[in-house]
Amino acid sequence: MSHVLRLLAIAALGMLILPVRAAERYPERVVRIVNPYPAGGSVDLMARILAQKLSDDLGQQFIVENRTGGGGNTGSDSVAKAEPDGYTLLFTAPGPLTVNQTLYSKLSFDPAADFAPIALFATAPIVLMVYPGVPASNVQELIALARKEPGKLNFASAGNGTTNHLSGEMFKSMAGIDIVHVPYRGAGPAMNDLIGGHVQMFFDLMPVVLPQVTTGKVRALGTAGATRTSALPAVPTIAEQGVHGFDASSWYGLVAPAKTPEPVLAILREEVAKALKAPDMIAHIRELGSEPGVVLGKDFGAFLAQETKKWAEIIRASGAKAD
């Protein structure tokens, strides 16, 4: 019997050692970073910046795979159910991790239980833009126009539950106006229709806003955060323009499936932290109008819990629901 117990103990020890040895060699093959939103949007831009940096630093290819649908739920669900080995990761905006459990009546995954937080990669201001043909040069003029023509102004979003959707709902509620939500399958198509004049308003993240604003394809009326952004210092906040207390911003985060071995998570946390301290990475993120993230691991988990509570309150107050 003692011989059998000894063999069992050796086998158990081997099972503990194998993940550690695997982590020491990680990554040994291509790593997929799933972006649950379409190509061309701000999430996609940031995901590809990170993927390139990790590929360069770790000597193994990190590729971005777009798996869209369901306000980010489709791609997120695929990662939640993926093998927890570090070779399938999720890079996303707030929706699937902090918003959708309140916005949708039911999810096929549990954002708090099914993912291991790795890092807050970057934070991004949100900007309220209008089609240049809209006769409003500031937020108060836009509110006056909406009140004059209730139900006539449409605001685009990258899909139900995205921060630009909820920012629009919060603006609608706090300004006391009747504007119509038009969801798209991603920020890219929404921006294209704003530029084309098919919708009149769009709250979107700074990385994809800047080139459109600077070239005059859209008009920035206000930034949605508590303070002005250095990327557009002349554009006042929405709160400054009379919608007191208005505060909305977004971020980009990296998570892995729950039960991913801690040694693998540690490598990913360390590499992302290292990347975010690299001068070229900092410059690149800031060129896109965002700021590098500084929250890792369990601290990122606590941040996600706080964000979930914040957006839940906004959703309930606005009455927003997924279609």
PDB file of C-alpha atoms in Angstrom:
ATOM      1  CA  MET A   1       0.000   0.000   0.000  1.00  0.00           C
ATOM      2  CA  SER A   2       2.818   2.375   0.862  1.00  0.00           C
ATOM      3  CA  HIS A   3       4.258   1.753  -2.586  1.00  0.00           C
ATOM      4  CA  VAL A   4       0.932   2.674  -4.188  1.00  0.00           C
ATOM      5  CA  LEU A   5       0.692   5.828  -2.056  1.00  0.00           C
ATOM      6  CA  ARG A   6       4.214   6.768  -3.046  1.00  0.00           C
ATOM      7  CA  LEU A   7       3.339   6.398  -6.722  1.00  0.00           C
ATOM      8  CA  LEU A   8       0.213   8.479  -6.251  1.00  0.00           C
ATOM      9  CA  ALA A   9       2.218  11.182  -4.486  1.00  0.00           C
ATOM     10  CA  ILE A  10       4.779  11.222  -7.297  1.00  0.00           C
ATOM     11  CA  ALA A  11       1.989  11.465  -9.872  1.00  0.00           C
ATOM     12  CA  ALA A  12       0.338  14.311  -7.975  1.00  0.00           C
ATOM     13  CA  LEU A  13       3.651  16.149  -7.732  1.00  0.00           C
ATOM     14  CA  GLY A  14       4.154  15.674 -11.444  1.00  0.00           C
ATOM     15  CA  MET A  15       0.744  17.221 -12.124  1.00  0.00           C
ATOM     16  CA  LEU A  16       1.781  20.268 -10.110  1.00  0.00           C
ATOM     17  CA  ILE A  17       5.152  20.574 -11.817  1.00  0.00           C
ATOM     18  CA  LEU A  18       3.836  20.267 -15.379  1.00  0.00           C
ATOM     19  CA  PRO A  19       1.961  23.612 -15.406  1.00  0.00           C
ATOM     20  CA  VAL A  20       5.010  25.342 -13.949  1.00  0.00           C
ATOM     21  CA  ARG A  21       7.282  23.864 -16.618  1.00  0.00           C
ATOM     22  CA  ALA A  22       4.737  24.772 -19.303  1.00  0.00           C
ATOM     23  CA  ALA A  23       4.678  28.331 -17.984  1.00  0.00           C
ATOM     24  CA  GLU A  24       8.458  28.508 -18.104  1.00  0.00           C
ATOM     25  CA  ARG A  25       8.280  27.832 -21.835  1.00  0.00           C
ATOM     26  CA  TYR A  26       5.202  30.032 -22.437  1.00  0.00           C
ATOM     27  CA  PRO A  27       4.394  30.960 -25.114  1.00  0.00           C
ATOM     28  CA  GLU A  28       5.376  28.021 -27.300  1.00  0.00           C
ATOM     29  CA  ARG A  29       2.912  28.688 -30.097  1.00  0.00           C
ATOM     30  CA  VAL A  30       0.645  31.396 -31.507  1.00  0.00           C
ATOM     31  CA  VAL A  31      -1.500  33.213 -28.933  1.00  0.00           C
ATOM     32  CA  ARG A  32      -4.949  34.421 -30.035  1.00  0.00           C
ATOM     33  CA  ILE A  33      -6.219  37.694 -28.604  1.00  0.00           C
ATOM     34  CA  VAL A  34      -9.951  37.793 -29.234  1.00  0.00           C
ATOM     35  CA  ASN A  35     -11.459  41.232 -29.862  1.00  0.00           C
ATOM     36  CA  PRO A  36     -15.255  40.881 -29.554  1.00  0.00           C
ATOM     37  CA  TYR A  37     -15.823  43.961 -31.734  1.00  0.00           C
ATOM     38  CA  PRO A  38     -15.313  44.540 -35.482  1.00  0.00           C
ATOM     39  CA  ALA A  39     -12.070  45.597 -37.101  1.00  0.00           C
ATOM     40  CA  GLY A  40     -11.488  49.319 -37.500  1.00  0.00           C
ATOM     41  CA  GLY A  41     -12.752  50.468 -34.116  1.00  0.00           C
ATOM     42  CA  SER A  42     -10.756  51.771 -31.177  1.00  0.00           C
ATOM     43  CA  VAL A  43     -10.703  48.371 -29.417  1.00  0.00           C
ATOM     44  CA  ASP A  44      -9.192  46.855 -32.534  1.00  0.00           C
ATOM     45  CA  LEU A  45      -6.522  49.554 -32.784  1.00  0.00           C
ATOM     46  CA  MET A  46      -5.434  49.062 -29.179  1.00  0.00           C
ATOM     47  CA  ALA A  47      -5.546  45.259 -29.379  1.00  0.00           C
ATOM     48  CA  ARG A  48      -3.222  45.268 -32.374  1.00  0.00           C
ATOM     49  CA  ILE A  49      -0.771  47.632 -30.693  1.00  0.00           C
ATOM     50  CA  LEU A  50      -0.543  45.272 -27.728  1.00  0.00           C
ATOM     51  CA  ALA A  51      -0.363  42.141 -29.894  1.00  0.00           C
ATOM     52  CA  GLN A  52       2.559  43.552 -31.873  1.00  0.00           C
ATOM     53  CA  LYS A  53       4.434  44.549 -28.730  1.00  0.00           C
ATOM     54  CA  LEU A  54       3.969  41.137 -27.101  1.00  0.00           C
ATOM     55  CA  SER A  55       5.024  39.403 -30.319  1.00  0.00           C
ATOM     56  CA  ASP A  56       8.206  41.460 -30.445  1.00  0.00           C
ATOM     57  CA  ASP A  57       9.053  41.018 -26.764  1.00  0.00           C
ATOM     58  CA  LEU A  58       8.185  37.334 -26.322  1.00  0.00           C
ATOM     59  CA  GLY A  59       9.371  36.057 -29.703  1.00  0.00           C
ATOM     60  CA  GLN A  60       6.095  34.309 -30.442  1.00  0.00           C
ATOM     61  CA  GLN A  61       3.217  35.546 -32.544  1.00  0.00           C
ATOM     62  CA  PHE A  62       0.219  37.155 -30.831  1.00  0.00           C
ATOM     63  CA  ILE A  63      -2.615  37.633 -33.316  1.00  0.00           C
ATOM     64  CA  VAL A  64      -5.890  39.536 -33.005  1.00  0.00           C
ATOM     65  CA  GLU A  65      -9.018  37.656 -33.957  1.00  0.00           C
ATOM     66  CA  ASN A  66     -12.296  39.571 -34.360  1.00  0.00           C
ATOM     67  CA  ARG A  67     -15.302  37.558 -33.124  1.00  0.00           C
ATOM     68  CA  THR A  68     -18.228  39.941 -33.154  1.00  0.00           C
ATOM     69  CA  GLY A  69     -21.868  39.873 -32.135  1.00  0.00           C
ATOM     70  CA  GLY A  70     -24.169  40.362 -29.182  1.00  0.00           C
ATOM     71  CA  GLY A  71     -22.628  43.592 -27.939  1.00  0.00           C
ATOM     72  CA  GLY A  72     -19.312  41.815 -27.432  1.00  0.00           C
ATOM     73  CA  ASN A  73     -20.898  38.761 -25.821  1.00  0.00           C
ATOM     74  CA  THR A  74     -20.196  36.299 -28.647  1.00  0.00           C
ATOM     75  CA  GLY A  75     -16.435  36.685 -28.646  1.00  0.00           C
ATOM     76  CA  SER A  76     -16.273  36.950 -24.865  1.00  0.00           C
ATOM     77  CA  ASP A  77     -18.247  33.732 -24.442  1.00  0.00           C
ATOM     78  CA  SER A  78     -15.828  31.926 -26.766  1.00  0.00           C
ATOM     79  CA  VAL A  79     -12.906  32.963 -24.544  1.00  0.00           C
ATOM     80  CA  ALA A  80     -14.751  32.079 -21.335  1.00  0.00           C
ATOM     81  CA  LYS A  81     -15.181  28.546 -22.693  1.00  0.00           C
ATOM     82  CA  ALA A  82     -11.700  28.251 -24.217  1.00  0.00           C
ATOM     83  CA  GLU A  83      -8.961  26.031 -22.846  1.00  0.00           C
ATOM     84  CA  PRO A  84      -7.427  27.916 -19.880  1.00  0.00           C
ATOM     85  CA  ASP A  85      -3.843  27.600 -21.067  1.00  0.00           C
ATOM     86  CA  GLY A  86      -2.933  31.188 -21.915  1.00  0.00           C
ATOM     87  CA  TYR A  87      -3.262  30.740 -25.668  1.00  0.00           C
ATOM     88  CA  THR A  88      -6.691  32.366 -25.950  1.00  0.00           C
ATOM     89  CA  LEU A  89      -7.142  35.804 -24.369  1.00  0.00           C
ATOM     90  CA  LEU A  90      -9.814  38.493 -24.459  1.00  0.00           C
ATOM     91  CA  PHE A  91      -9.082  42.165 -25.145  1.00  0.00           C
ATOM     92  CA  THR A  92     -12.186  44.276 -24.756  1.00  0.00           C
ATOM     93  CA  ALA A  93     -13.895  47.534 -23.910  1.00  0.00           C
ATOM     94  CA  PRO A  94     -16.109  47.597 -20.774  1.00  0.00           C
ATOM     95  CA  GLY A  95     -19.244  46.022 -22.277  1.00  0.00           C
ATOM     96  CA  PRO A  96     -18.798  42.262 -21.795  1.00  0.00           C
ATOM     97  CA  LEU A  97     -16.952  42.557 -18.484  1.00  0.00           C
ATOM     98  CA  THR A  98     -18.914  45.255 -16.634  1.00  0.00           C
ATOM     99  CA  VAL A  99     -22.042  46.322 -18.528  1.00  0.00           C
ATOM    100  CA  ASN A 100     -23.826  43.473 -20.240  1.00  0.00           C
ATOM    101  CA  GLN A 101     -24.836  41.538 -17.143  1.00  0.00           C
ATOM    102  CA  THR A 102     -27.157  44.439 -16.300  1.00  0.00           C
ATOM    103  CA  LEU A 103     -28.117  45.384 -19.838  1.00  0.00           C
ATOM    104  CA  TYR A 104     -29.019  41.858 -20.981  1.00  0.00           C
ATOM    105  CA  SER A 105     -31.576  39.644 -19.270  1.00  0.00           C
ATOM    106  CA  LYS A 106     -29.237  36.652 -19.464  1.00  0.00           C
ATOM    107  CA  LEU A 107     -25.628  35.948 -20.418  1.00  0.00           C
ATOM    108  CA  SER A 108     -24.070  32.620 -21.370  1.00  0.00           C
ATOM    109  CA  PHE A 109     -21.031  33.436 -19.205  1.00  0.00           C
ATOM    110  CA  ASP A 110     -20.347  35.022 -15.822  1.00  0.00           C
ATOM    111  CA  PRO A 111     -18.002  38.018 -16.279  1.00  0.00           C
ATOM    112  CA  ALA A 112     -16.827  37.920 -12.667  1.00  0.00           C
ATOM    113  CA  ALA A 113     -16.303  34.151 -12.405  1.00  0.00           C
ATOM    114  CA  ASP A 114     -15.270  33.081 -15.903  1.00  0.00           C
ATOM    115  CA  PHE A 115     -12.278  35.361 -16.446  1.00  0.00           C
ATOM    116  CA  ALA A 116      -8.921  35.946 -14.768  1.00  0.00           C
ATOM    117  CA  PRO A 117      -8.056  39.671 -14.870  1.00  0.00           C
ATOM    118  CA  ILE A 118      -4.640  40.472 -16.337  1.00  0.00           C
ATOM    119  CA  ALA A 119      -4.360  44.193 -16.985  1.00  0.00           C
ATOM    120  CA  LEU A 120      -6.076  47.482 -17.625  1.00  0.00           C
ATOM    121  CA  PHE A 121      -4.231  48.367 -20.827  1.00  0.00           C
ATOM    122  CA  ALA A 122      -5.380  51.946 -21.411  1.00  0.00           C
ATOM    123  CA  THR A 123      -8.075  54.465 -20.592  1.00  0.00           C
ATOM    124  CA  ALA A 124      -9.757  56.570 -23.253  1.00  0.00           C
ATOM    125  CA  PRO A 125     -11.821  59.752 -23.159  1.00  0.00           C
ATOM    126  CA  ILE A 126     -15.168  59.751 -24.948  1.00  0.00           C
ATOM    127  CA  VAL A 127     -16.096  62.598 -27.295  1.00  0.00           C
ATOM    128  CA  LEU A 128     -19.540  63.781 -28.390  1.00  0.00           C
ATOM    129  CA  MET A 129     -19.453  64.439 -32.136  1.00  0.00           C
ATOM    130  CA  VAL A 130     -22.034  65.550 -34.652  1.00  0.00           C
ATOM    131  CA  TYR A 131     -22.277  65.475 -38.419  1.00  0.00           C
ATOM    132  CA  PRO A 132     -20.998  68.866 -39.682  1.00  0.00           C
ATOM    133  CA  GLY A 133     -24.394  69.614 -41.239  1.00  0.00           C
ATOM    134  CA  VAL A 134     -26.089  69.602 -37.824  1.00  0.00           C
ATOM    135  CA  PRO A 135     -26.805  73.242 -36.869  1.00  0.00           C
ATOM    136  CA  ALA A 136     -25.176  73.089 -33.436  1.00  0.00           C
ATOM    137  CA  SER A 137     -21.728  74.330 -32.456  1.00  0.00           C
ATOM    138  CA  ASN A 138     -21.925  73.426 -28.763  1.00  0.00           C
ATOM    139  CA  VAL A 139     -23.791  71.135 -26.399  1.00  0.00           C
ATOM    140  CA  GLN A 140     -26.480  73.642 -25.418  1.00  0.00           C
ATOM    141  CA  GLU A 141     -27.323  74.313 -29.056  1.00  0.00           C
ATOM    142  CA  LEU A 142     -27.580  70.570 -29.654  1.00  0.00           C
ATOM    143  CA  ILE A 143     -29.918  70.178 -26.658  1.00  0.00           C
ATOM    144  CA  ALA A 144     -32.056  73.078 -27.917  1.00  0.00           C
ATOM    145  CA  LEU A 145     -32.258  71.451 -31.359  1.00  0.00           C
ATOM    146  CA  ALA A 146     -33.283  68.116 -29.849  1.00  0.00           C
ATOM    147  CA  ARG A 147     -36.011  69.788 -27.808  1.00  0.00           C
ATOM    148  CA  LYS A 148     -37.266  71.660 -30.851  1.00  0.00           C
ATOM    149  CA  GLU A 149     -37.431  68.436 -32.886  1.00  0.00           C
ATOM    150  CA  PRO A 150     -38.032  65.544 -30.413  1.00  0.00           C
ATOM    151  CA  GLY A 151     -37.308  62.105 -31.841  1.00  0.00           C
ATOM    152  CA  LYS A 152     -35.636  63.514 -34.964  1.00  0.00           C
ATOM    153  CA  LEU A 153     -31.979  63.298 -33.917  1.00  0.00           C
ATOM    154  CA  ASN A 154     -30.330  59.868 -34.060  1.00  0.00           C
ATOM    155  CA  PHE A 155     -27.263  58.881 -32.061  1.00  0.00           C
ATOM    156  CA  ALA A 156     -25.089  56.016 -33.268  1.00  0.00           C
ATOM    157  CA  SER A 157     -23.343  53.412 -31.157  1.00  0.00           C
ATOM    158  CA  ALA A 158     -21.009  50.485 -31.693  1.00  0.00           C
ATOM    159  CA  GLY A 159     -23.772  48.199 -30.417  1.00  0.00           C
ATOM    160  CA  ASN A 160     -26.044  47.687 -27.456  1.00  0.00           C
ATOM    161  CA  GLY A 161     -24.259  47.992 -24.132  1.00  0.00           C
ATOM    162  CA  THR A 162     -21.161  49.692 -25.479  1.00  0.00           C
ATOM    163  CA  THR A 163     -19.943  52.747 -23.637  1.00  0.00           C
ATOM    164  CA  ASN A 164     -20.956  54.990 -26.521  1.00  0.00           C
ATOM    165  CA  HIS A 165     -24.487  53.585 -26.310  1.00  0.00           C
ATOM    166  CA  LEU A 166     -24.688  54.180 -22.564  1.00  0.00           C
ATOM    167  CA  SER A 167     -23.067  57.599 -22.863  1.00  0.00           C
ATOM    168  CA  GLY A 168     -25.832  58.540 -25.302  1.00  0.00           C
ATOM    169  CA  GLU A 169     -28.494  57.162 -22.972  1.00  0.00           C
ATOM    170  CA  MET A 170     -27.000  59.080 -20.051  1.00  0.00           C
ATOM    171  CA  PHE A 171     -26.916  62.270 -22.140  1.00  0.00           C
ATOM    172  CA  LYS A 172     -30.530  61.716 -23.187  1.00  0.00           C
ATOM    173  CA  SER A 173     -31.596  61.243 -19.583  1.00  0.00           C
ATOM    174  CA  MET A 174     -29.564  64.033 -17.991  1.00  0.00           C
ATOM    175  CA  ALA A 175     -30.364  66.589 -20.709  1.00  0.00           C
ATOM    176  CA  GLY A 176     -34.050  65.657 -20.729  1.00  0.00           C
ATOM    177  CA  ILE A 177     -34.240  65.187 -24.508  1.00  0.00           C
ATOM    178  CA  ASP A 178     -35.751  62.664 -26.918  1.00  0.00           C
ATOM    179  CA  ILE A 179     -33.059  61.245 -29.223  1.00  0.00           C
ATOM    180  CA  VAL A 180     -33.096  57.856 -30.958  1.00  0.00           C
ATOM    181  CA  HIS A 181     -30.454  55.150 -30.511  1.00  0.00           C
ATOM    182  CA  VAL A 182     -29.152  53.506 -33.705  1.00  0.00           C
ATOM    183  CA  PRO A 183     -26.873  50.523 -32.905  1.00  0.00           C
ATOM    184  CA  TYR A 184     -24.222  49.368 -35.382  1.00  0.00           C
ATOM    185  CA  ARG A 185     -21.991  46.319 -35.497  1.00  0.00           C
ATOM    186  CA  GLY A 186     -18.948  48.198 -34.290  1.00  0.00           C
ATOM    187  CA  ALA A 187     -17.557  51.728 -34.077  1.00  0.00           C
ATOM    188  CA  GLY A 188     -16.185  51.702 -37.628  1.00  0.00           C
ATOM    189  CA  PRO A 189     -19.564  51.397 -39.382  1.00  0.00           C
ATOM    190  CA  ALA A 190     -21.092  53.887 -36.923  1.00  0.00           C
ATOM    191  CA  MET A 191     -18.402  56.470 -37.678  1.00  0.00           C
ATOM    192  CA  ASN A 192     -18.819  55.941 -41.418  1.00  0.00           C
ATOM    193  CA  ASP A 193     -22.528  56.691 -41.186  1.00  0.00           C
ATOM    194  CA  LEU A 194     -21.885  59.762 -39.034  1.00  0.00           C
ATOM    195  CA  ILE A 195     -19.448  61.083 -41.641  1.00  0.00           C
ATOM    196  CA  GLY A 196     -22.043  60.324 -44.323  1.00  0.00           C
ATOM    197  CA  GLY A 197     -24.783  62.164 -42.440  1.00  0.00           C
ATOM    198  CA  HIS A 198     -26.994  59.090 -41.982  1.00  0.00           C
ATOM    199  CA  VAL A 199     -26.939  59.703 -38.209  1.00  0.00           C
ATOM    200  CA  GLN A 200     -26.464  63.026 -36.462  1.00  0.00           C
ATOM    201  CA  MET A 201     -24.642  62.215 -33.219  1.00  0.00           C
ATOM    202  CA  PHE A 202     -22.056  59.760 -31.947  1.00  0.00           C
ATOM    203  CA  PHE A 203     -20.194  59.352 -28.662  1.00  0.00           C
ATOM    204  CA  ASP A 204     -16.940  57.571 -29.448  1.00  0.00           C
ATOM    205  CA  LEU A 205     -13.507  56.925 -28.026  1.00  0.00           C
ATOM    206  CA  MET A 206     -10.640  59.291 -28.656  1.00  0.00           C
ATOM    207  CA  PRO A 207      -8.385  56.911 -30.668  1.00  0.00           C
ATOM    208  CA  VAL A 208     -10.724  56.920 -33.683  1.00  0.00           C
ATOM    209  CA  VAL A 209     -12.183  60.380 -33.068  1.00  0.00           C
ATOM    210  CA  LEU A 210      -8.994  62.440 -33.462  1.00  0.00           C
ATOM    211  CA  PRO A 211      -8.335  61.933 -37.189  1.00  0.00           C
ATOM    212  CA  GLN A 212     -11.979  62.559 -38.056  1.00  0.00           C
ATOM    213  CA  VAL A 213     -12.147  65.737 -35.956  1.00  0.00           C
ATOM    214  CA  THR A 214      -8.828  67.163 -37.140  1.00  0.00           C
ATOM    215  CA  THR A 215      -9.769  66.650 -40.797  1.00  0.00           C
ATOM    216  CA  GLY A 216     -13.170  68.258 -40.283  1.00  0.00           C
ATOM    217  CA  LYS A 217     -15.181  65.187 -41.206  1.00  0.00           C
ATOM    218  CA  VAL A 218     -17.061  65.471 -37.909  1.00  0.00           C
ATOM    219  CA  ARG A 219     -17.484  68.241 -35.328  1.00  0.00           C
ATOM    220  CA  ALA A 220     -16.527  67.663 -31.682  1.00  0.00           C
ATOM    221  CA  LEU A 221     -18.976  69.388 -29.317  1.00  0.00           C
ATOM    222  CA  GLY A 222     -17.739  68.147 -25.960  1.00  0.00           C
ATOM    223  CA  THR A 223     -15.669  65.591 -24.101  1.00  0.00           C
ATOM    224  CA  ALA A 224     -17.560  63.258 -21.818  1.00  0.00           C
ATOM    225  CA  GLY A 225     -15.108  62.950 -18.920  1.00  0.00           C
ATOM    226  CA  ALA A 226     -14.821  65.024 -15.779  1.00  0.00           C
ATOM    227  CA  THR A 227     -11.911  67.044 -17.191  1.00  0.00           C
ATOM    228  CA  ARG A 228     -10.790  68.205 -20.618  1.00  0.00           C
ATOM    229  CA  THR A 229      -8.468  65.958 -22.556  1.00  0.00           C
ATOM    230  CA  SER A 230      -4.980  67.004 -23.643  1.00  0.00           C
ATOM    231  CA  ALA A 231      -5.660  65.635 -27.118  1.00  0.00           C
ATOM    232  CA  LEU A 232      -8.470  68.191 -27.672  1.00  0.00           C
ATOM    233  CA  PRO A 233      -7.770  70.923 -25.113  1.00  0.00           C
ATOM    234  CA  ALA A 234     -10.022  73.513 -26.789  1.00  0.00           C
ATOM    235  CA  VAL A 235     -13.085  71.260 -26.563  1.00  0.00           C
ATOM    236  CA  PRO A 236     -14.941  71.805 -23.257  1.00  0.00           C
ATOM    237  CA  THR A 237     -16.479  68.974 -21.277  1.00  0.00           C
ATOM    238  CA  ILE A 238     -20.184  68.274 -21.506  1.00  0.00           C
ATOM    239  CA  ALA A 239     -20.445  69.059 -17.800  1.00  0.00           C
ATOM    240  CA  GLU A 240     -18.844  72.470 -18.395  1.00  0.00           C
ATOM    241  CA  GLN A 241     -21.563  73.170 -20.933  1.00  0.00           C
ATOM    242  CA  GLY A 242     -24.447  72.814 -18.530  1.00  0.00           C
ATOM    243  CA  VAL A 243     -25.043  69.069 -18.158  1.00  0.00           C
ATOM    244  CA  HIS A 244     -23.709  69.069 -14.611  1.00  0.00           C
ATOM    245  CA  GLY A 245     -22.282  65.814 -13.301  1.00  0.00           C
ATOM    246  CA  PHE A 246     -21.945  64.187 -16.723  1.00  0.00           C
ATOM    247  CA  ASP A 247     -18.936  61.857 -16.601  1.00  0.00           C
ATOM    248  CA  ALA A 248     -18.284  58.939 -18.942  1.00  0.00           C
ATOM    249  CA  SER A 249     -15.018  57.420 -20.089  1.00  0.00           C
ATOM    250  CA  SER A 250     -13.882  54.071 -21.389  1.00  0.00           C
ATOM    251  CA  TRP A 251     -10.964  51.673 -21.159  1.00  0.00           C
ATOM    252  CA  TYR A 252      -9.392  48.595 -22.700  1.00  0.00           C
ATOM    253  CA  GLY A 253      -8.626  45.494 -20.672  1.00  0.00           C
ATOM    254  CA  LEU A 254      -6.986  42.090 -21.088  1.00  0.00           C
ATOM    255  CA  VAL A 255      -8.314  38.952 -19.395  1.00  0.00           C
ATOM    256  CA  ALA A 256      -7.827  35.202 -19.706  1.00  0.00           C
ATOM    257  CA  PRO A 257     -10.182  32.294 -19.085  1.00  0.00           C
ATOM    258  CA  ALA A 258     -10.611  31.460 -15.410  1.00  0.00           C
ATOM    259  CA  LYS A 259      -8.349  28.652 -14.178  1.00  0.00           C
ATOM    260  CA  THR A 260      -5.498  29.750 -16.443  1.00  0.00           C
ATOM    261  CA  PRO A 261      -2.360  28.684 -14.503  1.00  0.00           C
ATOM    262  CA  GLU A 262      -1.053  31.424 -12.240  1.00  0.00           C
ATOM    263  CA  PRO A 263       2.511  31.172 -13.662  1.00  0.00           C
ATOM    264  CA  VAL A 264       1.110  31.964 -17.134  1.00  0.00           C
ATOM    265  CA  LEU A 265      -0.952  34.863 -15.779  1.00  0.00           C
ATOM    266  CA  ALA A 266       2.136  36.168 -14.000  1.00  0.00           C
ATOM    267  CA  ILE A 267       4.102  36.189 -17.268  1.00  0.00           C
ATOM    268  CA  LEU A 268       1.299  38.050 -19.055  1.00  0.00           C
ATOM    269  CA  ARG A 269       0.958  40.606 -16.245  1.00  0.00           C
ATOM    270  CA  GLU A 270       4.712  41.182 -16.226  1.00  0.00           C
ATOM    271  CA  GLU A 271       4.951  41.535 -20.005  1.00  0.00           C
ATOM    272  CA  VAL A 272       1.993  43.921 -20.270  1.00  0.00           C
ATOM    273  CA  ALA A 273       3.363  46.008 -17.385  1.00  0.00           C
ATOM    274  CA  LYS A 274       6.738  46.107 -19.108  1.00  0.00           C
ATOM    275  CA  ALA A 275       5.119  47.100 -22.398  1.00  0.00           C
ATOM    276  CA  LEU A 276       3.215  49.935 -20.736  1.00  0.00           C
ATOM    277  CA  LYS A 277       6.476  51.393 -19.421  1.00  0.00           C
ATOM    278  CA  ALA A 278       8.161  51.361 -22.830  1.00  0.00           C
ATOM    279  CA  PRO A 279       8.544  54.914 -24.207  1.00  0.00           C
ATOM    280  CA  ASP A 280       7.424  53.892 -27.702  1.00  0.00           C
ATOM    281  CA  MET A 281       4.280  52.231 -26.339  1.00  0.00           C
ATOM    282  CA  ILE A 282       3.433  55.208 -24.112  1.00  0.00           C
ATOM    283  CA  ALA A 283       3.887  57.558 -27.054  1.00  0.00           C
ATOM    284  CA  HIS A 284       1.762  55.396 -29.331  1.00  0.00           C
ATOM    285  CA  ILE A 285      -1.101  55.162 -26.823  1.00  0.00           C
ATOM    286  CA  ARG A 286      -1.026  58.915 -26.209  1.00  0.00           C
ATOM    287  CA  GLU A 287      -0.924  59.649 -29.927  1.00  0.00           C
ATOM    288  CA  LEU A 288      -4.277  57.891 -30.025  1.00  0.00           C
ATOM    289  CA  GLY A 289      -5.654  60.163 -27.323  1.00  0.00           C
ATOM    290  CA  SER A 290      -5.517  57.629 -24.505  1.00  0.00           C
ATOM    291  CA  GLU A 291      -3.465  57.051 -21.376  1.00  0.00           C
ATOM    292  CA  PRO A 292      -1.553  53.855 -20.460  1.00  0.00           C
ATOM    293  CA  GLY A 293      -3.206  51.688 -17.831  1.00  0.00           C
ATOM    294  CA  VAL A 294      -1.533  51.033 -14.496  1.00  0.00           C
ATOM    295  CA  VAL A 295      -3.846  48.445 -12.938  1.00  0.00           C
ATOM    296  CA  LEU A 296      -2.893  44.752 -12.927  1.00  0.00           C
ATOM    297  CA  GLY A 297      -4.171  41.413 -11.666  1.00  0.00           C
ATOM    298  CA  LYS A 298      -6.315  41.539  -8.522  1.00  0.00           C
ATOM    299  CA  ASP A 299      -6.368  45.332  -8.603  1.00  0.00           C
ATOM    300  CA  PHE A 300      -7.820  45.150 -12.093  1.00  0.00           C
ATOM    301  CA  GLY A 301     -10.397  42.715 -10.729  1.00  0.00           C
ATOM    302  CA  ALA A 302     -11.402  45.258  -8.066  1.00  0.00           C
ATOM    303  CA  PHE A 303     -11.582  47.952 -10.752  1.00  0.00           C
ATOM    304  CA  LEU A 304     -13.932  45.742 -12.800  1.00  0.00           C
ATOM    305  CA  ALA A 305     -16.214  45.298  -9.787  1.00  0.00           C
ATOM    306  CA  GLN A 306     -16.401  49.079  -9.298  1.00  0.00           C
ATOM    307  CA  GLU A 307     -17.116  49.651 -12.987  1.00  0.00           C
ATOM    308  CA  THR A 308     -19.864  47.013 -12.935  1.00  0.00           C
ATOM    309  CA  LYS A 309     -21.605  48.856 -10.106  1.00  0.00           C
ATOM    310  CA  LYS A 310     -21.238  52.254 -11.817  1.00  0.00           C
ATOM    311  CA  TRP A 311     -22.646  51.166 -15.165  1.00  0.00           C
ATOM    312  CA  ALA A 312     -25.450  49.199 -13.508  1.00  0.00           C
ATOM    313  CA  GLU A 313     -26.634  52.400 -11.849  1.00  0.00           C
ATOM    314  CA  ILE A 314     -26.467  54.290 -15.167  1.00  0.00           C
ATOM    315  CA  ILE A 315     -28.365  51.572 -17.022  1.00  0.00           C
ATOM    316  CA  ARG A 316     -31.133  51.409 -14.414  1.00  0.00           C
ATOM    317  CA  ALA A 317     -31.451  55.196 -14.231  1.00  0.00           C
ATOM    318  CA  SER A 318     -31.671  55.557 -18.015  1.00  0.00           C
ATOM    319  CA  GLY A 319     -33.871  52.527 -18.600  1.00  0.00           C
ATOM    320  CA  ALA A 320     -31.516  51.298 -21.320  1.00  0.00           C
ATOM    321  CA  LYS A 321     -32.015  47.697 -22.444  1.00  0.00           C
ATOM    322  CA  ALA A 322     -30.512  45.440 -25.090  1.00  0.00           C
ATOM    323  CA  ASP A 323     -32.731  44.979 -28.131  1.00  0.00           C
TER     324      ASP A 323
END
